[in-house]
Coordinates of C-alpha atoms in Angstrom, one line a residue:
Chain A
X29 CA 9.3 15.2 4.9
X30 CA 5.8 13.8 4.6
X31 CA 3.3 15.6 6.8
X32 CA -0.1 15.2 8.1
X33 CA -2.0 18.5 8.5
X34 CA -4.0 19.4 11.6
X35 CA -7.4 19.0 9.8
X36 CA -6.3 15.7 8.3
X37 CA -5.3 14.4 11.8
X38 CA -8.7 15.6 13.2
X39 CA -10.5 13.7 10.4
X40 CA -8.4 10.5 11.2
X41 CA -9.1 10.8 14.9
X42 CA -12.8 11.2 14.1
X43 CA -12.8 8.2 11.8
X44 CA -11.1 6.0 14.3
X45 CA -13.2 7.3 17.2
X46 CA -10.2 8.1 19.4
X47 CA -9.7 10.9 21.9
X48 CA -6.5 12.9 21.8
X49 CA -5.7 16.1 23.7
X50 CA -3.7 19.0 22.0
X51 CA -0.3 17.8 23.4
X52 CA -1.0 14.2 22.2
X53 CA -2.0 15.6 18.8
X54 CA 1.3 17.5 18.4
X55 CA 3.3 14.5 19.5
X56 CA 1.6 12.1 17.1
X57 CA 1.9 14.6 14.2
X58 CA 5.7 14.7 14.6
X59 CA 6.1 11.0 15.1
X60 CA 3.8 10.0 12.3
X61 CA 5.6 12.4 9.9
X62 CA 8.8 10.6 10.7
X63 CA 7.3 7.2 10.1
X64 CA 5.6 8.3 6.9
X65 CA 8.9 9.7 5.5
X66 CA 10.5 6.4 6.3
X67 CA 7.8 4.2 4.7
X68 CA 7.8 6.4 1.6
X69 CA 10.9 4.7 0.4
X70 CA 8.6 2.0 -1.0
X71 CA 8.1 4.3 -4.0
X72 CA 11.6 3.2 -5.2
X73 CA 10.3 -0.3 -5.9
X74 CA 9.0 -1.0 -9.4
X75 CA 5.7 -2.9 -8.9
X76 CA 4.2 -2.1 -12.2
X77 CA 3.9 -5.8 -13.1
X78 CA 3.4 -7.1 -9.6
X79 CA 0.1 -8.3 -8.2
X80 CA -0.6 -7.7 -4.5
X81 CA -0.4 -10.4 -1.8
X82 CA -3.1 -10.7 0.8
X83 CA -2.8 -14.4 1.6
X84 CA 0.5 -16.3 1.7
X85 CA -0.4 -20.0 1.9
X86 CA -2.5 -20.2 -1.3
X87 CA -5.9 -20.4 0.4
X88 CA -8.6 -19.2 -2.0
X89 CA -12.3 -18.4 -1.5
X90 CA -14.4 -21.5 -2.0
X91 CA -17.5 -21.1 -4.1
X92 CA -20.1 -23.5 -5.4
X93 CA -22.7 -23.3 -8.0
X94 CA -26.2 -22.3 -6.9
X95 CA -28.6 -25.1 -6.8
X96 CA -32.0 -24.4 -8.3
X97 CA -34.7 -25.8 -6.2
X98 CA -38.3 -25.6 -7.3
X99 CA -40.7 -24.8 -4.5
X100 CA -44.1 -26.4 -4.6
X101 CA -46.6 -23.8 -3.7
X102 CA -50.3 -24.1 -4.4
X103 CA -51.2 -20.4 -4.5
X104 CA -48.6 -18.3 -6.3
X105 CA -49.4 -14.6 -5.9
X106 CA -49.6 -12.7 -9.1
X107 CA -47.8 -15.4 -10.9
X108 CA -44.4 -14.1 -9.7
X109 CA -44.3 -14.2 -5.9
X110 CA -45.0 -16.9 -3.4
X111 CA -47.1 -16.6 -0.3
X112 CA -45.1 -17.1 2.9
X113 CA -46.2 -16.9 6.5
X114 CA -46.1 -13.4 7.9
X115 CA -43.0 -12.4 9.9
X116 CA -44.5 -9.4 11.7
X117 CA -47.8 -9.4 13.3
Chain B
X23 CA 14.1 -29.2 43.8
X24 CA 16.1 -28.5 40.7
X25 CA 13.7 -27.0 38.2
X26 CA 13.4 -29.0 34.9
X27 CA 14.4 -27.3 31.7
X28 CA 12.8 -29.8 29.3
X29 CA 9.8 -32.0 28.9
X30 CA 11.9 -35.2 28.9
X31 CA 13.5 -34.1 32.2
X32 CA 10.2 -33.3 33.9
X33 CA 8.5 -36.5 32.7
X34 CA 11.5 -38.7 33.7
X35 CA 11.3 -37.2 37.3
X36 CA 7.5 -37.7 37.4
X37 CA 7.9 -41.3 36.3
X38 CA 10.5 -42.2 38.9
X39 CA 8.6 -40.2 41.5
X40 CA 11.4 -37.8 42.3
X41 CA 8.7 -35.1 42.5
X42 CA 5.0 -34.7 41.7
X43 CA 3.0 -32.2 39.7
X44 CA 2.0 -30.5 43.0
X45 CA 5.7 -30.2 43.9
X46 CA 6.4 -28.5 40.6
X47 CA 3.5 -26.1 40.9
X48 CA 4.3 -25.2 44.5
X49 CA 7.9 -24.5 43.7
X50 CA 7.0 -22.3 40.7
X51 CA 4.4 -20.4 42.7
X52 CA 7.0 -19.8 45.5
X53 CA 9.5 -18.5 42.9
X54 CA 6.9 -16.2 41.3
X55 CA 5.9 -14.7 44.7
X56 CA 9.6 -14.2 45.6
X57 CA 11.0 -12.8 42.3
X58 CA 8.3 -11.5 40.0
X59 CA 8.0 -8.3 42.0
X60 CA 11.3 -7.4 40.3
X61 CA 10.6 -8.7 36.8
X62 CA 6.8 -8.1 36.4
X63 CA 6.5 -10.9 33.9
X64 CA 3.0 -12.1 35.0
X65 CA -0.2 -10.1 35.0
X66 CA -2.4 -12.8 36.6
X67 CA -1.1 -15.8 38.6
X68 CA -3.5 -18.8 38.8
X69 CA -2.5 -20.5 42.1
X70 CA -5.8 -22.3 42.9
X71 CA -6.6 -23.7 39.5
X72 CA -2.9 -24.7 38.9
X73 CA -2.8 -26.6 42.2
X74 CA -6.1 -28.2 41.6
X75 CA -5.0 -29.4 38.2
X76 CA -1.7 -30.6 39.7
X77 CA -3.5 -32.7 42.3
X78 CA -5.8 -34.1 39.6
X79 CA -2.8 -35.1 37.5
X80 CA -0.9 -36.7 40.4
X81 CA -4.0 -38.9 41.1
X82 CA -4.0 -39.9 37.4
X83 CA -0.3 -40.7 37.5
X84 CA -0.8 -42.9 40.5
X85 CA -3.8 -44.7 38.9
X86 CA -2.7 -45.1 35.3
X87 CA 1.1 -44.5 35.0
X88 CA 2.8 -45.0 32.5
X89 CA -0.2 -45.1 30.1
X90 CA -1.1 -41.6 31.1
X91 CA 2.0 -40.2 29.3
X92 CA 0.6 -41.5 26.0
X93 CA -2.8 -40.0 26.6
X94 CA -1.4 -36.7 27.9
X95 CA 2.0 -36.3 26.1
X96 CA 2.7 -33.0 27.8
X97 CA 2.0 -34.1 31.3
X98 CA 4.2 -32.3 33.8
X99 CA 4.5 -29.2 31.7
X100 CA 3.6 -25.8 33.0
X101 CA 2.8 -22.8 30.9
X102 CA 2.5 -19.1 31.0
X103 CA 0.0 -17.9 28.3
X104 CA 0.7 -14.5 26.8
X105 CA -2.3 -12.4 27.9
X106 CA -3.6 -12.3 24.4
X107 CA -4.8 -15.9 24.7
X108 CA -8.4 -16.1 25.9
X109 CA -8.7 -18.4 28.9
X110 CA -12.1 -19.1 30.2
X111 CA -12.8 -17.4 33.5
X112 CA -9.3 -16.1 33.7
X113 CA -8.7 -12.4 33.1
X114 CA -7.3 -11.7 29.6
X115 CA -6.1 -8.1 29.2
X116 CA -3.9 -8.1 26.0
X117 CA -1.7 -5.8 28.2
X118 CA -4.2 -3.0 27.7
X119 CA -6.3 -1.0 30.1
X120 CA -9.2 -1.4 27.6
X121 CA -9.5 -5.1 28.7
X122 CA -8.4 -4.6 32.3
X123 CA -11.6 -6.3 33.6
X124 CA -12.2 -8.8 30.7
X125 CA -13.0 -12.4 31.6
X126 CA -13.5 -14.5 28.5
X127 CA -16.4 -17.0 28.2
X128 CA -14.3 -19.4 26.3
X129 CA -10.7 -20.5 25.9
X130 CA -8.5 -20.2 22.8
X131 CA -8.0 -23.4 20.9
X132 CA -4.3 -23.4 21.9
X133 CA -5.1 -23.1 25.6
X134 CA -7.7 -25.8 25.3
X135 CA -5.5 -28.3 23.5
X136 CA -2.6 -27.7 25.9
X137 CA -4.9 -28.4 28.9
X138 CA -6.2 -31.6 27.3
X139 CA -2.6 -32.7 26.8
X140 CA -1.7 -32.4 30.4
X141 CA -0.3 -28.8 30.6
X142 CA -0.9 -26.8 33.8
X143 CA -1.5 -23.0 33.3
X144 CA 0.5 -21.1 35.9
X145 CA -0.5 -17.6 34.8
X146 CA -1.0 -15.0 32.2
X147 CA 2.1 -13.3 30.9
X148 CA 2.6 -9.6 30.6
X149 CA 3.1 -8.2 27.1
X150 CA 3.2 -4.9 25.1
X151 CA -0.4 -3.7 24.9
X152 CA -2.2 -5.5 21.9
X153 CA 1.3 -6.9 21.1
X154 CA 2.4 -3.5 19.9
X155 CA 6.1 -3.2 20.7
X156 CA 9.5 -4.8 20.8
X157 CA 10.5 -4.2 24.4
X158 CA 7.7 -4.8 26.8
X159 CA 7.6 -1.1 27.7
X160 CA 4.2 -0.6 26.1
X161 CA 2.3 -2.7 28.6
X162 CA -0.3 -0.9 30.6
X163 CA 0.4 -3.2 33.5
X164 CA 4.0 -2.0 34.0
X165 CA 7.3 -2.7 32.3
X166 CA 8.7 -6.2 32.2
X167 CA 12.4 -6.5 33.0
X168 CA 15.0 -8.8 31.6
X169 CA 16.0 -11.5 34.2
X170 CA 19.6 -11.4 32.8
X171 CA 19.9 -7.7 33.8
X172 CA 17.0 -5.6 35.1
X173 CA 18.3 -2.5 33.4
X174 CA 17.5 -4.0 30.1
X175 CA 14.3 -4.9 28.2
X176 CA 13.3 -8.5 27.7
X177 CA 12.2 -7.8 24.1
X178 CA 8.7 -7.9 23.0
X179 CA 5.9 -8.0 22.4
X180 CA 5.9 -11.4 24.2
X181 CA 7.9 -9.8 26.9
X182 CA 6.5 -11.6 30.0
X183 CA 6.4 -14.9 28.2
X184 CA 10.2 -14.7 27.6
X185 CA 11.1 -13.2 31.0
X186 CA 8.9 -15.6 32.8
X187 CA 10.3 -18.8 31.2
X188 CA 13.8 -17.4 31.5
X189 CA 13.3 -16.9 35.2
X190 CA 11.9 -20.4 35.5
X191 CA 8.4 -19.4 36.5
X192 CA 7.0 -22.1 34.0
X193 CA 8.5 -24.6 31.7
X194 CA 7.4 -22.9 28.5
X195 CA 5.2 -20.0 27.3
X196 CA 2.9 -19.2 24.5
X197 CA 3.4 -16.1 22.5
X198 CA 2.3 -14.4 19.3
X199 CA 4.6 -13.5 16.5
X200 CA 3.3 -10.9 14.0
X201 CA 6.7 -9.3 13.1
X202 CA 9.1 -11.0 15.5
X203 CA 7.3 -10.8 18.8
X204 CA 8.3 -14.4 19.8
X205 CA 11.8 -14.7 18.2
X206 CA 13.2 -11.4 19.4
X207 CA 12.3 -11.7 23.1
X208 CA 13.5 -15.3 23.0
X209 CA 16.9 -14.1 21.7
X210 CA 17.0 -11.4 24.4
X211 CA 16.2 -13.9 27.2
X212 CA 18.3 -16.9 26.1
X213 CA 15.4 -19.0 24.9
X214 CA 14.2 -20.9 21.8
X215 CA 11.5 -18.8 20.1
X216 CA 9.5 -20.6 17.5
X217 CA 7.2 -19.0 14.9
X218 CA 5.3 -21.5 12.7
X219 CA 4.2 -21.1 9.1
X220 CA 1.2 -18.8 8.8
X221 CA -1.9 -21.0 9.2
X222 CA -0.1 -24.0 10.9
X223 CA -1.6 -23.4 14.4
X224 CA -5.1 -22.2 15.2
X225 CA -5.5 -18.6 16.3
X226 CA -9.1 -19.0 17.5
X227 CA -9.5 -17.1 20.7
X228 CA -6.2 -15.2 20.4
X229 CA -6.7 -11.5 20.4
X230 CA -5.9 -10.4 16.9
X231 CA -3.3 -7.8 16.0
X232 CA -2.8 -8.0 12.2
X233 CA -4.7 -11.0 10.8
X234 CA -2.6 -11.6 7.6
X235 CA 0.6 -11.8 9.7
X236 CA -0.4 -13.1 13.1
X237 CA 1.0 -16.5 14.2
X238 CA 0.9 -18.4 17.5
X239 CA 4.5 -19.1 18.7
X240 CA 6.2 -20.9 21.5
X241 CA 9.0 -20.0 24.0
X242 CA 10.9 -23.0 25.3
X243 CA 14.4 -23.8 26.5
X244 CA 15.0 -26.5 23.8
X245 CA 14.2 -26.9 20.2
X246 CA 13.1 -30.5 21.0
X247 CA 10.4 -29.1 23.3
X248 CA 9.1 -26.7 20.7
X249 CA 8.8 -29.6 18.3
X250 CA 6.9 -31.7 20.8
X251 CA 4.5 -28.9 21.6
X252 CA 4.0 -28.0 18.0
X253 CA 3.2 -31.6 17.2
X254 CA 0.2 -31.4 19.6
X255 CA -0.9 -27.9 18.5
X256 CA -0.8 -28.0 14.7
X257 CA -3.8 -29.2 12.8
X258 CA -7.4 -28.5 11.7
X259 CA -9.6 -26.3 13.7
X260 CA -13.0 -25.5 12.2
X261 CA -13.0 -22.3 14.1
X262 CA -10.0 -20.9 12.1
X263 CA -10.4 -20.9 8.4
X264 CA -6.7 -20.1 7.7
X265 CA -5.5 -23.5 8.8
X266 CA -3.6 -25.5 6.2
X267 CA -2.5 -29.1 6.8
X268 CA 0.8 -29.6 5.0
X269 CA 4.3 -30.8 5.8
X270 CA 7.1 -29.9 3.3
X271 CA 9.9 -30.9 5.7
X272 CA 12.9 -32.9 4.4
X273 CA 15.2 -34.1 7.2
X274 CA 18.6 -34.6 5.7
X275 CA 22.1 -35.5 6.9
X276 CA 23.6 -32.4 5.3
X277 CA 21.8 -29.1 4.8
X278 CA 22.5 -26.3 2.4
X279 CA 22.2 -23.1 4.5
X280 CA 21.8 -19.7 2.9
X281 CA 23.4 -16.6 4.4
X282 CA 21.6 -13.5 3.2
X283 CA 24.1 -10.8 2.4
X284 CA 21.5 -8.1 3.1
X285 CA 21.2 -9.1 6.7
X286 CA 24.9 -8.5 7.5
X287 CA 25.1 -4.9 6.7
X288 CA 25.7 -1.6 8.5
X289 CA 23.5 -1.3 11.6
X290 CA 24.2 -4.9 12.8
X291 CA 26.0 -4.8 16.1
X292 CA 29.5 -6.3 16.0
X293 CA 29.0 -8.7 18.9
X294 CA 25.7 -10.0 17.4
X295 CA 27.5 -10.4 14.1
X296 CA 30.3 -12.5 15.5
X297 CA 28.0 -14.7 17.6
X298 CA 25.8 -15.4 14.6
X299 CA 28.9 -16.0 12.5
X300 CA 30.1 -18.5 15.1
X301 CA 26.8 -20.4 14.8
X302 CA 27.1 -20.5 11.0
X303 CA 30.7 -21.7 11.3
X304 CA 29.5 -24.5 13.6
X305 CA 27.2 -25.8 10.9
X306 CA 30.0 -25.6 8.4
X307 CA 32.3 -27.6 10.6
X308 CA 29.6 -30.3 11.0
X309 CA 29.7 -30.7 7.2
X310 CA 26.7 -28.6 6.2
X311 CA 27.2 -26.2 3.3
X312 CA 27.0 -22.5 3.7
X313 CA 26.2 -20.4 0.7
X314 CA 25.7 -16.6 0.3
X315 CA 22.2 -15.7 -1.0
X316 CA 20.5 -12.5 -1.8
X317 CA 17.1 -11.2 -0.5
X318 CA 17.2 -8.0 -2.4
X319 CA 14.0 -6.5 -1.0
X320 CA 15.0 -6.8 2.6
X321 CA 15.4 -3.0 3.0
X322 CA 11.8 -2.5 2.3
X323 CA 10.5 -5.1 4.8
X324 CA 9.9 -2.7 7.7
X325 CA 8.1 -0.1 5.6
X326 CA 5.9 -2.8 4.0
X327 CA 5.3 -4.4 7.4
X328 CA 4.3 -1.2 9.2
X329 CA 1.8 -0.2 6.5
X330 CA 0.1 -3.6 6.3
X331 CA 0.3 -4.2 10.1
X332 CA -1.1 -0.8 11.0
X333 CA -3.9 -1.1 8.5
X334 CA -5.0 -4.4 9.9
X335 CA -4.5 -3.1 13.5
X336 CA -6.9 -0.2 12.8
X337 CA -9.5 -2.7 11.6
X338 CA -9.0 -5.3 14.3
X339 CA -9.1 -2.7 17.1
X340 CA -12.3 -1.2 15.8
X341 CA -14.2 -3.9 17.6
X342 CA -13.3 -2.5 21.0
X343 CA -16.1 0.0 21.1
X344 CA -16.7 0.0 24.8
X345 CA -20.0 -1.8 24.3
X346 CA -19.2 -5.4 23.7
X347 CA -15.7 -5.5 25.2
X348 CA -14.3 -3.8 28.3
X349 CA -13.6 -0.1 28.6
X350 CA -14.2 2.9 26.3
X351 CA -11.8 3.7 23.5
X352 CA -10.3 6.6 25.4
X353 CA -8.4 3.9 27.4
X354 CA -6.2 3.1 24.4
X355 CA -2.5 3.8 25.1
X356 CA -0.2 6.0 23.0
X357 CA 1.2 3.2 20.7
X358 CA -2.2 1.7 19.9
X359 CA -3.5 5.2 19.0
X360 CA -0.5 5.8 16.8
X361 CA -1.0 2.6 14.9
X362 CA -4.8 3.0 14.6
X363 CA -4.3 6.5 13.2
X364 CA -1.5 5.4 10.8
X365 CA -3.6 2.4 9.7
X366 CA -6.6 4.6 9.1
X367 CA -4.5 7.0 7.1
X368 CA -3.0 4.3 4.8
X369 CA -6.4 2.9 4.1
X370 CA -8.1 6.2 3.6
X371 CA -9.4 7.5 0.2
X372 CA -6.6 9.1 -1.8
X373 CA -3.8 7.3 0.1
X374 CA -4.9 3.6 -0.3
X375 CA -3.1 3.1 -3.6
X376 CA 0.1 4.9 -2.6
X377 CA 0.5 3.2 0.7
X378 CA -1.6 0.1 1.3
X379 CA -1.8 -1.3 -2.2
X380 CA 1.8 -0.5 -2.8
X381 CA 2.9 -2.3 0.4
X382 CA 0.8 -5.4 -0.6
X383 CA 2.7 -5.5 -3.9
X384 CA 6.1 -5.1 -2.3
X385 CA 5.0 -8.0 0.0
X386 CA 4.8 -10.1 -3.2
X387 CA 8.4 -9.1 -4.0
X388 CA 9.6 -10.0 -0.5
X389 CA 7.8 -13.3 -0.7
X390 CA 9.3 -14.0 -4.2
X391 CA 12.8 -13.4 -2.8
X392 CA 12.3 -16.2 -0.3
X393 CA 10.7 -18.5 -2.9
X394 CA 13.8 -18.0 -5.1
X395 CA 16.2 -18.5 -2.2
X396 CA 14.5 -21.8 -1.2
X397 CA 15.0 -23.2 -4.7
X398 CA 18.8 -23.1 -3.9
X399 CA 19.0 -23.7 -0.1
X400 CA 17.2 -25.8 2.6
X401 CA 17.1 -22.9 5.1
X402 CA 18.4 -19.4 5.8
X403 CA 20.5 -18.5 8.8
X404 CA 20.5 -14.9 10.1
X405 CA 20.6 -12.7 13.1
X406 CA 17.3 -12.3 15.1
X407 CA 17.7 -8.7 16.1
X408 CA 20.3 -6.1 15.0
X409 CA 21.3 -5.4 18.6
X410 CA 21.6 -7.3 21.9
X411 CA 19.0 -6.4 24.5
X412 CA 18.8 -2.6 24.8
X413 CA 18.4 -0.5 27.9
X414 CA 15.0 0.3 29.3
X415 CA 14.0 3.7 28.0
X416 CA 16.5 3.8 25.2
X417 CA 14.0 3.7 22.4
X418 CA 10.7 4.8 23.9
X419 CA 10.8 8.3 22.6
X420 CA 11.5 7.3 19.0
X421 CA 9.0 4.8 17.7
X422 CA 10.8 4.4 14.4
X423 CA 14.0 3.1 16.1
X424 CA 11.8 0.7 18.0
X425 CA 10.1 -0.5 14.8
X426 CA 13.6 -1.1 13.3
X427 CA 14.2 -3.8 16.0
X428 CA 12.0 -6.0 13.8
X429 CA 14.2 -5.6 10.7
X430 CA 15.4 -9.3 10.5
X431 CA 12.2 -10.9 11.7
X432 CA 9.3 -9.1 10.0
X433 CA 10.1 -10.5 6.5
X434 CA 9.3 -14.1 7.7
X435 CA 5.8 -12.9 8.7
X436 CA 5.3 -11.0 5.4
X437 CA 6.2 -14.2 3.5
X438 CA 4.4 -16.5 6.0
X439 CA 7.4 -18.8 6.4
X440 CA 8.4 -20.6 9.7
X441 CA 11.4 -19.4 11.7
X442 CA 13.1 -20.3 14.9
X443 CA 15.4 -18.3 17.2
X444 CA 18.1 -20.3 19.1
X445 CA 20.4 -19.2 22.0
X446 CA 23.9 -18.7 20.6
X447 CA 26.0 -16.9 23.1
X448 CA 26.4 -13.9 25.3
X449 CA 27.8 -10.4 24.9
X450 CA 30.6 -9.0 27.1
X451 CA 27.9 -7.6 29.4
X452 CA 26.5 -11.2 29.7
X453 CA 23.4 -10.4 27.7
X454 CA 22.0 -13.3 25.6
X455 CA 22.1 -13.3 21.8
X456 CA 20.3 -15.8 19.5
X457 CA 20.5 -16.6 15.8
X458 CA 17.6 -17.4 13.5
X459 CA 16.8 -20.2 11.0
X460 CA 14.1 -19.6 8.5
X461 CA 12.6 -22.3 6.2
X462 CA 10.1 -22.7 3.4
X463 CA 6.5 -22.8 4.3
X464 CA 5.5 -25.9 6.3
X465 CA 9.1 -27.1 6.7
X466 CA 9.0 -26.8 10.5
X467 CA 10.5 -30.2 11.1
X468 CA 13.5 -29.4 8.9
X469 CA 14.1 -26.3 11.1
X470 CA 13.7 -28.3 14.3
X471 CA 16.2 -30.9 13.1
X472 CA 18.8 -28.3 12.2
X473 CA 18.2 -26.4 15.5
X474 CA 18.5 -29.6 17.5
X475 CA 21.9 -30.3 15.8
X476 CA 23.1 -27.0 17.1
X477 CA 21.7 -27.4 20.7
X478 CA 23.2 -30.9 21.1
X479 CA 26.7 -29.4 21.0
X480 CA 26.1 -25.8 22.1
X481 CA 24.5 -25.7 25.5
X482 CA 23.9 -22.0 26.0
X483 CA 20.2 -22.8 26.7
X484 CA 21.2 -24.7 29.8
X485 CA 22.5 -21.5 31.4
X486 CA 19.9 -19.7 33.6
X487 CA 20.0 -16.2 34.9
X488 CA 20.9 -15.7 38.6
X489 CA 17.8 -14.0 40.1

């Protein structure tokens, strides 16, 4: 049976910023172990040649090429930087 | 007045002035006051705003009938919004104590569209907190009871939506379906439960559970009504980038219907099996072709679903930090805590590949099973839930057995395909049972057509519970 140790559970509680008393911790340890044992049966599936699915309707990220715009500036600073108005006083 | 069970019925009566919008709303409010103490299907009732809208629509009807029914095609309809749908100025709790005092500044796209189309919001429906559950018992605003028998659960997580429409507190309800949360309660309460293709209806303003699986669904009495409401709701929303405009429906005279052998195995209740078989036989008698198909990765669906869902839950619920929204994180209930911790675990260093990445790959396998099946058949017919409604308290101490209630529904969410649950009969204890039709992505109108064929000759949906 898959198990989550006490220190592992404390770390998960800390990461997820939750608050559990001792009784709740014991209860969650037992119930999570049962669930983990069940979901471990995924190991049976051969996925060596399978790519993962994170989006099901074929939507893809949309990118465009950067456009290079030359900025007209009369006083370049040290040839490399441009002078811009100050942000902070 | 006899409460209408369909949009065409309510609009016919409004047109011939048998009753007005105000009559409808007053009758519903009286019913809610009288009966909802027993069922606890509604968290917030909206009497003032509902009556105000009803008056407004009655004036419009007097002035511009019958044109008004073109401008507002859902006029006369009343809705219960699952309490996950943001409604401007109306408390929106997600069924959780974390949001017990949360009043959104804006409405979800769905609530907004429905209002523009003439729908009156009667109230906000109870649900399992954050939509985590299959029974309505996880709500932090009290358990919802099944109007067909108060010893039984109405299903979940859209528990109040199903119980409320079943008890005739509104004509229809909105719900969310992440792993079966619309179809299973619809089946338990003798309603039609519709889950569209992922990305067909905007989710803007709907409190997120698991973003790669969440869909907005509908609970109605008839398939025809689901289709009418879906027609108004689908479409572009620049606030939801997952929306896709597509229609792959092919309405035919004769359908080829697949029966997945993996869905009729041990664990399926005998009464459910025979009711679903009877529904399949009906299609065969009408000349449609039934053919056995295989969805070989079905047995891995729940494991895959619970890893991906809990991972996304842990991420989505991270935004409730007690600063921007509502109460502090210590207010989270037991089930939310379990899912956040499980989700954090499967995403954590050292376990990510073994659990989360693995589940994402098996998701591909499950999706491919469906793609292959739809090369051979137009749709798939199956049970909705392995059991009829179960008793209150029966599964609360064992989360795993509760999770397994989603065994026939979660696959559709993993593959992103549309599905509809339709009333198909009653058990010997007079508890409702539905069957499910699943179709290829964006083939909603094919499913509506097939569902309508069934409802035209099988009138289970016209039977209401005695309150």
